[in-house]
Coordinates of C-alpha atoms in Angstrom, one line a residue:
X638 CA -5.5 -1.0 -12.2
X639 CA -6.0 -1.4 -16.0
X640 CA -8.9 -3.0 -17.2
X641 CA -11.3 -2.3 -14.2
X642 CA -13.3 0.4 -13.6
X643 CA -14.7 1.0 -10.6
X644 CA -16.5 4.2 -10.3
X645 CA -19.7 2.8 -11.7
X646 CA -19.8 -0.2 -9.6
X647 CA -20.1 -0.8 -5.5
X648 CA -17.6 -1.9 -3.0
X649 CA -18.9 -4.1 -0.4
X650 CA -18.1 -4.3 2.9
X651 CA -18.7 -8.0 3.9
X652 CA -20.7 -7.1 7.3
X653 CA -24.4 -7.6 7.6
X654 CA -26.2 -5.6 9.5
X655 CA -29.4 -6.2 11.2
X656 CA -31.2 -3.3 10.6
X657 CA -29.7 -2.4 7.1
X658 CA -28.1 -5.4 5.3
X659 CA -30.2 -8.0 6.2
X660 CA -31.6 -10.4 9.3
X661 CA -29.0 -12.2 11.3
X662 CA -30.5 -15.8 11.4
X663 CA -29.3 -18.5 14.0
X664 CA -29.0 -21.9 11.7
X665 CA -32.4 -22.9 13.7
X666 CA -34.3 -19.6 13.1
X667 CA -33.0 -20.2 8.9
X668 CA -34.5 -23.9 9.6
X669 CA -37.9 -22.7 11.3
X670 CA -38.0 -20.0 8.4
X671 CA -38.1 -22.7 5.5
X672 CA -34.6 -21.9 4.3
X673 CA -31.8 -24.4 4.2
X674 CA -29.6 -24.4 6.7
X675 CA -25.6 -24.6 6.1
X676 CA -25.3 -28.2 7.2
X677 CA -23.3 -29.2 10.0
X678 CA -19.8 -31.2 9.5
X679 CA -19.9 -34.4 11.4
X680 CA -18.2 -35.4 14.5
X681 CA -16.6 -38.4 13.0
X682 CA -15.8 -39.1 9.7
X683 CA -17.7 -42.0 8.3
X684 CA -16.5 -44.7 6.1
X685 CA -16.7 -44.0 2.3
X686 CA -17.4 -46.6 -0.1
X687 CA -15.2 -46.8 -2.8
X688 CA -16.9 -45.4 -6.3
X689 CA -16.5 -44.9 -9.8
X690 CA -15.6 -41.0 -9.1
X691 CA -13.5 -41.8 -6.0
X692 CA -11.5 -44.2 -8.8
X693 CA -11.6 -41.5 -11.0
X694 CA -10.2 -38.3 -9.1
X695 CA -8.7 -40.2 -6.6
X696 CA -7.3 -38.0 -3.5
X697 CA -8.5 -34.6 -5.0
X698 CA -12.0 -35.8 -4.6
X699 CA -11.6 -35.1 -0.4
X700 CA -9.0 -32.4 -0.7
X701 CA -11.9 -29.6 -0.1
X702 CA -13.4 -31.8 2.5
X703 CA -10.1 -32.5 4.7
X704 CA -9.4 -28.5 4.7
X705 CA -12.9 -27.5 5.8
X706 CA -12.2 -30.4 8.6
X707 CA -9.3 -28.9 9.5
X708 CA -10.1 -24.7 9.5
X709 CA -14.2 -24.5 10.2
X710 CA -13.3 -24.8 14.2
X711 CA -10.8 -22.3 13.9
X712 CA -13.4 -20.0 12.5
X713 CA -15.7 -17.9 14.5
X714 CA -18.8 -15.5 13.8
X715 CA -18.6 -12.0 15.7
X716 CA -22.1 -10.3 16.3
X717 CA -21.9 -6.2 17.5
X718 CA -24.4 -4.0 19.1
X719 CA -24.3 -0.2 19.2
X720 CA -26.3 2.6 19.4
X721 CA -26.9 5.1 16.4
X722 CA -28.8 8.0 16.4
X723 CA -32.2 7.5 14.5
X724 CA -32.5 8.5 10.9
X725 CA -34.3 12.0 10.9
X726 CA -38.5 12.1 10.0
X727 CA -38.9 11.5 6.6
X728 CA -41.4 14.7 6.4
X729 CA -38.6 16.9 7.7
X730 CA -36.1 15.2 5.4
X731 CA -38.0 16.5 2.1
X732 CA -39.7 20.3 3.8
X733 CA -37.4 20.9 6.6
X734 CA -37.8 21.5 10.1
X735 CA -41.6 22.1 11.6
X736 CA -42.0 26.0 10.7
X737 CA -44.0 26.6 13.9
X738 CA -40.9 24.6 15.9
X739 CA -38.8 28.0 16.8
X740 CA -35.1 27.8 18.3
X741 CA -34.3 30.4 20.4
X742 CA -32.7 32.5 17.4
X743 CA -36.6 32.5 16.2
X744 CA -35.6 29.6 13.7
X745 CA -37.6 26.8 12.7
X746 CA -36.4 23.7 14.3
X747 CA -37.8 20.4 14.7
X748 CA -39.8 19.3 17.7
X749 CA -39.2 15.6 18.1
X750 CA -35.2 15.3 19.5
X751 CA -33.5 13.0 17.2
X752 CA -33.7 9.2 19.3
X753 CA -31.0 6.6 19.8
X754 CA -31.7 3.1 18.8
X755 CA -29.7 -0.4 18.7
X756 CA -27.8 -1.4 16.2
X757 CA -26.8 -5.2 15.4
X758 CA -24.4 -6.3 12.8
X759 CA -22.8 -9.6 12.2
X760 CA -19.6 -10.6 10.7
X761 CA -16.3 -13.6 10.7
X762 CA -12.8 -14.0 12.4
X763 CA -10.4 -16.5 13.3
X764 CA -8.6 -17.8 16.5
X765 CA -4.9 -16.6 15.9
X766 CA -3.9 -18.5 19.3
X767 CA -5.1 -20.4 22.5
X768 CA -4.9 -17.1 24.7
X769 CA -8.1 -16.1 22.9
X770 CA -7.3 -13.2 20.1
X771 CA -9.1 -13.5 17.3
X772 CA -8.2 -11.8 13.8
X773 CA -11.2 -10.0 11.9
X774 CA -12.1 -6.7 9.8
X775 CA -12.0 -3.4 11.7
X776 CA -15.6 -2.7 9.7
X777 CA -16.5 -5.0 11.6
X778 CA -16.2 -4.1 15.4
X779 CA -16.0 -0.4 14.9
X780 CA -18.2 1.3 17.0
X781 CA -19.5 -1.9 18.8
X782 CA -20.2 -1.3 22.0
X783 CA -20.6 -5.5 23.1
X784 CA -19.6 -7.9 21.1
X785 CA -20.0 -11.8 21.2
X786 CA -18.1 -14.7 19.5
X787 CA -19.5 -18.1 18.5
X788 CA -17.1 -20.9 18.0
X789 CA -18.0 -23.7 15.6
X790 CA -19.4 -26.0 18.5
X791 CA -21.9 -23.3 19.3
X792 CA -20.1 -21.6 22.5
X793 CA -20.7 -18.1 22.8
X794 CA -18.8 -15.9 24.8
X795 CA -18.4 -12.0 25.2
X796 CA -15.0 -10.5 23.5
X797 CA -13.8 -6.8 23.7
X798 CA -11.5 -5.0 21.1
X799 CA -7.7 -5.2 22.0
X800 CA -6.7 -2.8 18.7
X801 CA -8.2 -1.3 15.4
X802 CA -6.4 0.3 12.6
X803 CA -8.3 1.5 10.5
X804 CA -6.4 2.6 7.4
X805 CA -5.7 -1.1 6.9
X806 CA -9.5 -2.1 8.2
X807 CA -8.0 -4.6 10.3
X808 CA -8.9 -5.6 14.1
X809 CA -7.8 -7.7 17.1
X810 CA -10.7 -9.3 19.3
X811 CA -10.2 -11.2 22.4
X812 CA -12.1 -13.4 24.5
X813 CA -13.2 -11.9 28.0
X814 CA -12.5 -13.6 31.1
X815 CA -11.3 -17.3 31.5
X816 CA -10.2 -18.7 28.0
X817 CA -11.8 -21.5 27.2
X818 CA -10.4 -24.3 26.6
X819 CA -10.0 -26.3 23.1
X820 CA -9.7 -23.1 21.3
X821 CA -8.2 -24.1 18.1
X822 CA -5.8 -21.4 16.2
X823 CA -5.6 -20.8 12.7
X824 CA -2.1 -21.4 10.8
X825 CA -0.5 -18.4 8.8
X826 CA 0.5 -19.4 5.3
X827 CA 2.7 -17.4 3.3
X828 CA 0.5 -14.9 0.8
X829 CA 3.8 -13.9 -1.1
X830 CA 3.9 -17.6 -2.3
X831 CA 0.4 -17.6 -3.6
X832 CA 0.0 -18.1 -7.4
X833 CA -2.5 -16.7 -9.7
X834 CA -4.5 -19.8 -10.4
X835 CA -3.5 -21.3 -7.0
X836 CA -6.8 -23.0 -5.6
X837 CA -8.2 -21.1 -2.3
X838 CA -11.3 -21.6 0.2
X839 CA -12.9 -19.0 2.0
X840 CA -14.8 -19.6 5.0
X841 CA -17.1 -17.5 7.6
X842 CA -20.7 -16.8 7.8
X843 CA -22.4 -14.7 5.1
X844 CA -25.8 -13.3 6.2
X845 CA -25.6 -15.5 9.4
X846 CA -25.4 -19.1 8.1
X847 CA -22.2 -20.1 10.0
X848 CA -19.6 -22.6 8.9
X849 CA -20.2 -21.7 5.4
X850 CA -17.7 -23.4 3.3
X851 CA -16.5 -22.0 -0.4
X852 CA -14.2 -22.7 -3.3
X853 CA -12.5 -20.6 -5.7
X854 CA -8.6 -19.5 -6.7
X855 CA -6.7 -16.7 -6.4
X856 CA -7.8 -14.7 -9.7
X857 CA -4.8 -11.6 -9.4
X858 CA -2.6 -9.8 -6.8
X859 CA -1.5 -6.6 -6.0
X860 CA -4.7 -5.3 -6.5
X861 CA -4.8 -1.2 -6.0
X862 CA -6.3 1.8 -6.2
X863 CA -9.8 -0.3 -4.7
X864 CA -10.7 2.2 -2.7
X865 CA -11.2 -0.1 0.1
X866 CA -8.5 0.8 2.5
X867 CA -5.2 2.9 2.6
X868 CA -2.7 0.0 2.1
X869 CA -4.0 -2.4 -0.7
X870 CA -2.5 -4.6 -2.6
X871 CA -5.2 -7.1 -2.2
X872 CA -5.3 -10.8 -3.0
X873 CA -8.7 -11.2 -5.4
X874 CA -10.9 -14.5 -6.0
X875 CA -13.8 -16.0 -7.1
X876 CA -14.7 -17.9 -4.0
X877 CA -17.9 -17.0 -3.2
X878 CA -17.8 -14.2 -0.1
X879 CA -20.9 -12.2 0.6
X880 CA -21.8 -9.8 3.7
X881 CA -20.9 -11.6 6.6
X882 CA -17.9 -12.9 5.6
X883 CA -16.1 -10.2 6.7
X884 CA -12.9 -10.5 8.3
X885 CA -12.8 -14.4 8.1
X886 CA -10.2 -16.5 6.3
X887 CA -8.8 -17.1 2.8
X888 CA -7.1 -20.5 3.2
X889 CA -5.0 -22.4 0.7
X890 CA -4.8 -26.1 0.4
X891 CA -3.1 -27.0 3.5
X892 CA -5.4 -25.0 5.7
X893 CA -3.1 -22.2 6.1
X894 CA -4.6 -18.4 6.0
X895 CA -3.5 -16.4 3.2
X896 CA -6.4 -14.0 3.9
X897 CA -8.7 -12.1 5.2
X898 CA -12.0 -11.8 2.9
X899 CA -12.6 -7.9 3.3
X900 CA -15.0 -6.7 0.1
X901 CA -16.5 -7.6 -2.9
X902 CA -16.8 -6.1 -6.6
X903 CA -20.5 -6.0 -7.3
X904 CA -23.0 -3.9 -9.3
X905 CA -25.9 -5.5 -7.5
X906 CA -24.3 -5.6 -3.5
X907 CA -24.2 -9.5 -4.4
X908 CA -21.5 -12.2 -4.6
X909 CA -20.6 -11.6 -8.4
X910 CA -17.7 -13.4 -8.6
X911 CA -15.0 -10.7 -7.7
X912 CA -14.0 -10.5 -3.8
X913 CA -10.9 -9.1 -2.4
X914 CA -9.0 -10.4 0.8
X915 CA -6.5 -9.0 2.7
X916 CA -2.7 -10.3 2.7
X917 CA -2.1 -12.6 5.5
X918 CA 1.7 -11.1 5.4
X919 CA 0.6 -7.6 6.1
X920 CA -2.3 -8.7 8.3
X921 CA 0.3 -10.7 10.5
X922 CA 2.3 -7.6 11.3
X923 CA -0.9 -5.2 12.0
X924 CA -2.0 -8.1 14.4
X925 CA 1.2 -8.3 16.2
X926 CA 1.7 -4.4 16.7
X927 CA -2.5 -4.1 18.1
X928 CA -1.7 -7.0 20.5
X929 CA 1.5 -5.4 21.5
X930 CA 0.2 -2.2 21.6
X931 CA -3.0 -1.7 21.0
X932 CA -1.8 0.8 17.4
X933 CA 0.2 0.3 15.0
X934 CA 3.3 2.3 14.2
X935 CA 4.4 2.6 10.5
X936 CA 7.3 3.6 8.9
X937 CA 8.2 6.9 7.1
X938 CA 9.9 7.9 4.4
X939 CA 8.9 11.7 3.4
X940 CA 8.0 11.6 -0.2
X941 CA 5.2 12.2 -2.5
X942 CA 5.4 9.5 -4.9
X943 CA 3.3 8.4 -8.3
X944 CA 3.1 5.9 -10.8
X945 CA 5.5 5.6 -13.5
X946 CA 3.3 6.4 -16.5
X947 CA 4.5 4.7 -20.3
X948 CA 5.3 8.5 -21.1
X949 CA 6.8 9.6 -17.8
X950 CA 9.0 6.5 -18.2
X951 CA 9.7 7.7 -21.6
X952 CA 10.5 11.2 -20.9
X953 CA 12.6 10.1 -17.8
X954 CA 14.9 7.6 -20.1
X955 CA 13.5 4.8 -18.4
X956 CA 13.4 1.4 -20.2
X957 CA 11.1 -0.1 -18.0
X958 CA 7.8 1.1 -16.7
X959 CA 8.5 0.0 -13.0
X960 CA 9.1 1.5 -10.0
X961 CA 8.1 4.9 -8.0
X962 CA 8.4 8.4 -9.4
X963 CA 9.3 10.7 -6.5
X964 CA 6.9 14.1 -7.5
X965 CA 8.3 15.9 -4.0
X966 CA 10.7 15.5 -1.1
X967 CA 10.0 16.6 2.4
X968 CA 12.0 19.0 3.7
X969 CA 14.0 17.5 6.7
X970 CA 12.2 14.1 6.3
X971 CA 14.3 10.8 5.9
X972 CA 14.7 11.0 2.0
X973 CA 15.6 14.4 1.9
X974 CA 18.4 13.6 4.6
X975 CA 19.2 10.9 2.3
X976 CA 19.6 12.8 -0.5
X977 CA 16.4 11.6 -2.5
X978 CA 15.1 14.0 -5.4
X979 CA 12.1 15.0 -7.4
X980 CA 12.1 13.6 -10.3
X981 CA 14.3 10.6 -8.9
X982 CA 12.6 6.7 -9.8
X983 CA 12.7 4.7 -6.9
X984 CA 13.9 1.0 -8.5
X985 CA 14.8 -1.3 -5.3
X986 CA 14.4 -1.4 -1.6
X987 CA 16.7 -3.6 0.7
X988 CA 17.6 -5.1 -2.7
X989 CA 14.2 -6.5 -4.4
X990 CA 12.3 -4.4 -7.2
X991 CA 9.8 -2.2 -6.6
X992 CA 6.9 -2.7 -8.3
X993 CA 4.7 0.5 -8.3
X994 CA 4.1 4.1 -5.9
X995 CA 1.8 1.8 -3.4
X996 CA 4.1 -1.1 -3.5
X997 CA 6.7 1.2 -2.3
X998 CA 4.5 2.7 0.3
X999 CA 2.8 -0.9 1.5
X1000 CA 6.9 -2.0 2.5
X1001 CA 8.2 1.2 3.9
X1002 CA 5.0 1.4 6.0
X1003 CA 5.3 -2.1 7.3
X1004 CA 9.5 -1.1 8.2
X1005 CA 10.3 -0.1 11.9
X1006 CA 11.0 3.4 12.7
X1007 CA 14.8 3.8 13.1
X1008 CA 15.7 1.3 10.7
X1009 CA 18.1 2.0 7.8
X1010 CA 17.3 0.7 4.3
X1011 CA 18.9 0.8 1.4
X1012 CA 17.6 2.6 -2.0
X1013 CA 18.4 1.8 -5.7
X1014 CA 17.3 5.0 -7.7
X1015 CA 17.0 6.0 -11.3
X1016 CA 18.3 10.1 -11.7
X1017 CA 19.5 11.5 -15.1
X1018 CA 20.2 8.3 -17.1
X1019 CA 21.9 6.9 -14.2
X1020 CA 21.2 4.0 -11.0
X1021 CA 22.4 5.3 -7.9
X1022 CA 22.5 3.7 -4.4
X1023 CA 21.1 5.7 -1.4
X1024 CA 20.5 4.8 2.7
X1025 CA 17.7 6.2 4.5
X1026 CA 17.0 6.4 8.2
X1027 CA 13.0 5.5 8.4
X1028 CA 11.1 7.4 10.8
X1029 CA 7.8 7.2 12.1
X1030 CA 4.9 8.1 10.3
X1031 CA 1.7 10.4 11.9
X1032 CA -1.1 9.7 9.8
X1033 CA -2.5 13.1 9.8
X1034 CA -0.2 14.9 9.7
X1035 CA 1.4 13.4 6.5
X1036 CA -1.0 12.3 4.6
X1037 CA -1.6 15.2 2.7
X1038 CA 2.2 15.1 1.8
X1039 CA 2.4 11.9 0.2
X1040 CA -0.8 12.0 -1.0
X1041 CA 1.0 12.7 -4.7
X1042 CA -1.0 14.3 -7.8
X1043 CA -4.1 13.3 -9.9
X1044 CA -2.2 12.5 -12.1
X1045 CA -0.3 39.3 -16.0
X1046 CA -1.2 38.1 -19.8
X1047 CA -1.3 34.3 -21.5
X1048 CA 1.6 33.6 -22.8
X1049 CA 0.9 33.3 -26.8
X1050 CA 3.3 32.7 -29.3
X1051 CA 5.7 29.8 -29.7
X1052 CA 3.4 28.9 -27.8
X1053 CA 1.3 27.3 -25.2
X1054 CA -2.4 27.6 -26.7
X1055 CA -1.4 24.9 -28.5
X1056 CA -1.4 22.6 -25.0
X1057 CA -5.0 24.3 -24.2
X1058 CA -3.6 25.9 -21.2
X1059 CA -3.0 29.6 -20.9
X1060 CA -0.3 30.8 -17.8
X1061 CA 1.5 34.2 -16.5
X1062 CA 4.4 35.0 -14.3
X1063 CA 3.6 35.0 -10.8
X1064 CA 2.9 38.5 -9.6
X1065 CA 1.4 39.8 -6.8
X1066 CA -2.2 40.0 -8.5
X1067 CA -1.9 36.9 -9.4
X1068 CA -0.7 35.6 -6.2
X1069 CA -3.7 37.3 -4.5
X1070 CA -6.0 35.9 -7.0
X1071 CA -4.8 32.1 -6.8
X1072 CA -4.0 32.6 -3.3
X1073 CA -0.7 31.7 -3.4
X1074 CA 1.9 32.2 -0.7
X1075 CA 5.2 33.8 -0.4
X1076 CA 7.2 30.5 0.1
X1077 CA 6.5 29.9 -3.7
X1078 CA 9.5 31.7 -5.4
X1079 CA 9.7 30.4 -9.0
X1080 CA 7.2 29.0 -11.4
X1081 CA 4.1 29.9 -14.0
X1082 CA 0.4 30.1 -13.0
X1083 CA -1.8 28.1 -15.1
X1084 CA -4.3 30.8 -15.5
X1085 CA -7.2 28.9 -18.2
X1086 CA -7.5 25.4 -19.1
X1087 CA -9.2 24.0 -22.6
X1088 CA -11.6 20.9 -21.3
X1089 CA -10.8 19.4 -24.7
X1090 CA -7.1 20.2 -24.6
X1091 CA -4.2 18.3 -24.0
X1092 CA -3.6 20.1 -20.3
X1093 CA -7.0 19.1 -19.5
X1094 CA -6.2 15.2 -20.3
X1095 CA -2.8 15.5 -18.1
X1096 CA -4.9 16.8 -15.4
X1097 CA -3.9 20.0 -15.1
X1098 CA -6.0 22.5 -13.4
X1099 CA -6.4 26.6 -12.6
X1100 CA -4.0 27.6 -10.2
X1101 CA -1.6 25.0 -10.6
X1102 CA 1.8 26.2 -10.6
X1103 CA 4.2 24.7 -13.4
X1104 CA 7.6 24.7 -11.8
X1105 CA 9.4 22.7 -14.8
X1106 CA 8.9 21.8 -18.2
X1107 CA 11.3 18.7 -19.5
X1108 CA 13.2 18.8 -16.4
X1109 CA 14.2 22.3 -17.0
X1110 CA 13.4 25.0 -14.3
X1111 CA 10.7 27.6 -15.3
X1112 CA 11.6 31.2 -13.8
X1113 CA 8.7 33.3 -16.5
X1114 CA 6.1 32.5 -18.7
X1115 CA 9.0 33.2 -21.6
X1116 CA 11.0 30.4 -19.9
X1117 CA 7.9 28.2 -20.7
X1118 CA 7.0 29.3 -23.9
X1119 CA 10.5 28.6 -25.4
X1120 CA 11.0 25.2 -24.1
X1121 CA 7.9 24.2 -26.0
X1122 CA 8.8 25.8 -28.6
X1123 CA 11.6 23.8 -28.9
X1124 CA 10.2 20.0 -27.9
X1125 CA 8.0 21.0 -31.2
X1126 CA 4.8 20.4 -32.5
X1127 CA 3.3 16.6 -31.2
X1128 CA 6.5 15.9 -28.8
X1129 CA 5.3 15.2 -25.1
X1130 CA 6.2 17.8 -22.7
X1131 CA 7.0 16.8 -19.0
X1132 CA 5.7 19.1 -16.7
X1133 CA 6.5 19.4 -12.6
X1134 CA 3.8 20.7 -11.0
X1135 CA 2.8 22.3 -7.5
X1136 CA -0.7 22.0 -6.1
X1137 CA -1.5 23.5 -3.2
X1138 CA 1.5 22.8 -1.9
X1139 CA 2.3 19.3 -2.8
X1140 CA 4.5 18.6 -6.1
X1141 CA 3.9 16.3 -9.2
X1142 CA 4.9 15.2 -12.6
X1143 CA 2.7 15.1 -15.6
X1144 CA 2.6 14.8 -19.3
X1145 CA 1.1 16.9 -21.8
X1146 CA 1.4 16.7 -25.6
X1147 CA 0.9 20.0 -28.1
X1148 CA -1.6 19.4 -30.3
X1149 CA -2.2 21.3 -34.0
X1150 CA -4.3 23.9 -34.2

């Protein structure tokens, strides 16, 4: 994402919890403590008297107030119990175990077991339809062994989880026993629709004080990279969400969910004007497949892919920086059988454009297995159209393989010193030293890398094995030396790269000694 940078900041998860976050308060227990309490929308609209704002701004003056009308009873708060295991004793946190507490091995080992205590959290949903499910944050019901929903009148009832997935942090509650009746669901709006700019509301019940009601628009999309979950592309806004707002609704202006308020961008833990929610679009289909199923299946492809960098685009012959640059192929997987390559640019799926590597992964997950799609892709100058048979994806098992990259002697001479790398040919020395196995035929070993040098910048690290240089195959370290000998002094070198397995592209300019 340009512009932000995260790594100094904190990502919130909007749940409170009792006995970390803060003190779930009834609205009479934030009354009795002297706080105001959220206040309560009236049963009946009363008659307004016409006034010189009412003149003024005319229908937009109720807009907010007909939507809150219209979506607080379809919102919910959802409290969790569970049981944790007790933090250990401070004292044996900071000198270790009770020296005169001996294990059987004669070790020192503490004498107080470690105790199990109750844990209460509290966070949002939303009725999705009268038969009682309710759509909310899977941060929010992990681990809960009961959980209770409150509906807007003040009914409580219990609820138990119907289907989590987690790499989306999404979850399906329902109702236990005999739904109740006047349950009111929520509308779906369309999230693809949504505007930047586009006015939004976002209701639930931050640190406990339900039926809280606020205003803000929809600041970006496509937001990635957050850290927050697996599959981004997250809708962000500036409507006030803090911990407990967690897994209730984003709504636009005709009371429809966009989505589901999931985390915030804070320095302080606080509301600081940056909150992310989850797409309604993607959200719908993860709730369908956990009420269906109780999981949800995604869709495969069998690629490691990356973002197209200005250089790589450059390097590749690519006009525009779009689409998703294919680092490896999966042997047997769908694209291979489709006859995808490294080094290919993925432009299109089923006809639209794709946008960027996760925009690419976000679809194909969301695509049943055993579907065919079609591919437009970018190889050697060229567009070319390709089909692929999607298959179903194991989480585990490939997650390492699309996970992409991070973005003898040295050979000397014409000459690599000046990329602040130094590599050899792989021998069997070197293969024992790098431990490096005997499926890896061709290729350099990147033996030393220069912090300050160029290699370092492209993110290149000991052990990596260079398996091309400007698209050109490297068999020796002399294969590698003379290619950047010719590309010349300050010309950007395109590098193919295996790590541990797992394949990726990456630039590296030489730089005068």
């Amino acid at each position: 994402m340009h512009g932000f940078r995260f790594a100094p900041l904190i990502f919130c998860l909007f749940f409170s919890f009792g006995l970390i976050e803060c003190k779930s308060q009834t609205k009479g227990q934030a009354a009795q403590a002297g706080q105001p309490a959220t206040a309560e929308a009236p049963a009946q609209s009363q008659p307004v008297q016409s006034t010189g704002s009412q003149a003024r701004y005319g229908a937009f003056q109720t807009v907010f107030t007909d939507v809150a009308k219209k979506v607080v009873p379809s919102v919910v708060s959802v409290s969790m119990e569970r049981t944790v295991t007790a933090p250990q004793n401070p004292f044996e946190f900071f000198f270790g175990p009770d020296p005169f507490g001996s294990g059987e091995d004669g070790r020192p080992q503490s004498r107080a077991p470690r105790r199990k205590q109750k844990e209460s959290g509290l966070g949002s949903g939303f009725i999705t339809d009268v038969k009682g499910y309710i759509l909310t944050n899977n941060h929010v019901v992990e681990g809960a062994q009961k959980i209770t929903v409150q509906l807007s009148d003040e009914r409580e009832f219990d609820a138990e989880v119907v289907g989590t997935d987690k790499p989306s942090d999404l979850a399906v509650i329902r109702i236990k026993g005999k739904i109740p009746a006047g349950l009111v669901p929520l509308k779906f709006g369309d999230s693809d629709k949504l505007e930047i700019g586009e006015w939004v509301i976002a209701v639930g019940a931050p640190f406990g004080l339900y039926e809280t009601v606020t205003t803000g628009i929809i600041s970006a999309k496509g937001r990635q990279n957050t850290g927050i979950s697996t599959y981004g592309n997250f809708l962000q806004t500036d409507a006030a969400i803090n911990p407990g707002n967690s897994g209730g609704p984003l709504v636009n202006l005709n009371g429809e969910a966009v989505g589901i308020n999931t985390a915030i961008y804070s320095q302080s833990g606080g509301y600081q004007g940056i909150g992310f929610a989850i797409p309604v679009n993607l959200a719908k289909n993860i709730m369908e497949s956990l009420i269906k199923s109780g999981k949800v299946t995604r869709g495969w492809l069998g690629v490691s892919i990356q973002p197209v960098s200005p250089d790589i685009a450059d390097a590749l012959g690519l006009k525009d920086r779009r689409g998703a640059l294919v680092g490896d192929v999966v042997a047997g997987g769908p694209a291979d059988k489709a006859g995808l390559k490294r080094g290919d640019v993925v432009l299109k799926l089923q006809g639209q454009d794709v946008r960027d590597a996760n925009d690419l992964m976000n679809r194909i997950a969301l695509i049943p297995p055993g579907s065919t799609v079609d591919l437009t892709v970018f190889r050697d100058g060229k567009q070319q159209n390709l089909k692929a048979k999607i298959a179903k994806r194991d989480e585990e098992k490939v997650a390492q393989e699309e996970s992409g990259g991070g973005g003898g002697g040295a050979v000397e001479g014409g000459d690599i010193s000046s990329l602040g790398m130094e590599a050899t040919d792989l021998t069997d020395e070197v293969r024992r030293q790098f431990q490096i196995g005997g499926n890896i035929k061709t290729g350099v070993v990147v033996t030393r890398v220069d912090p300050d040098g160029s290699a370092a910048e492209a993110g290149l690290q000991e052990g990596d094995i260079i398996v091309e240089a400007n698209r050109k195959k490297v068999d020796s370290a002399k294969d590698l030396r003379d290619i950047v000998a010719k590309a010349g002094k300050g010309k950007k070198i395109l590098f193919l790269v295996n790590r541990k397995g797992t394949t990726f592209f990456s630039m590296a300019t030489p730089k005068a000694k």
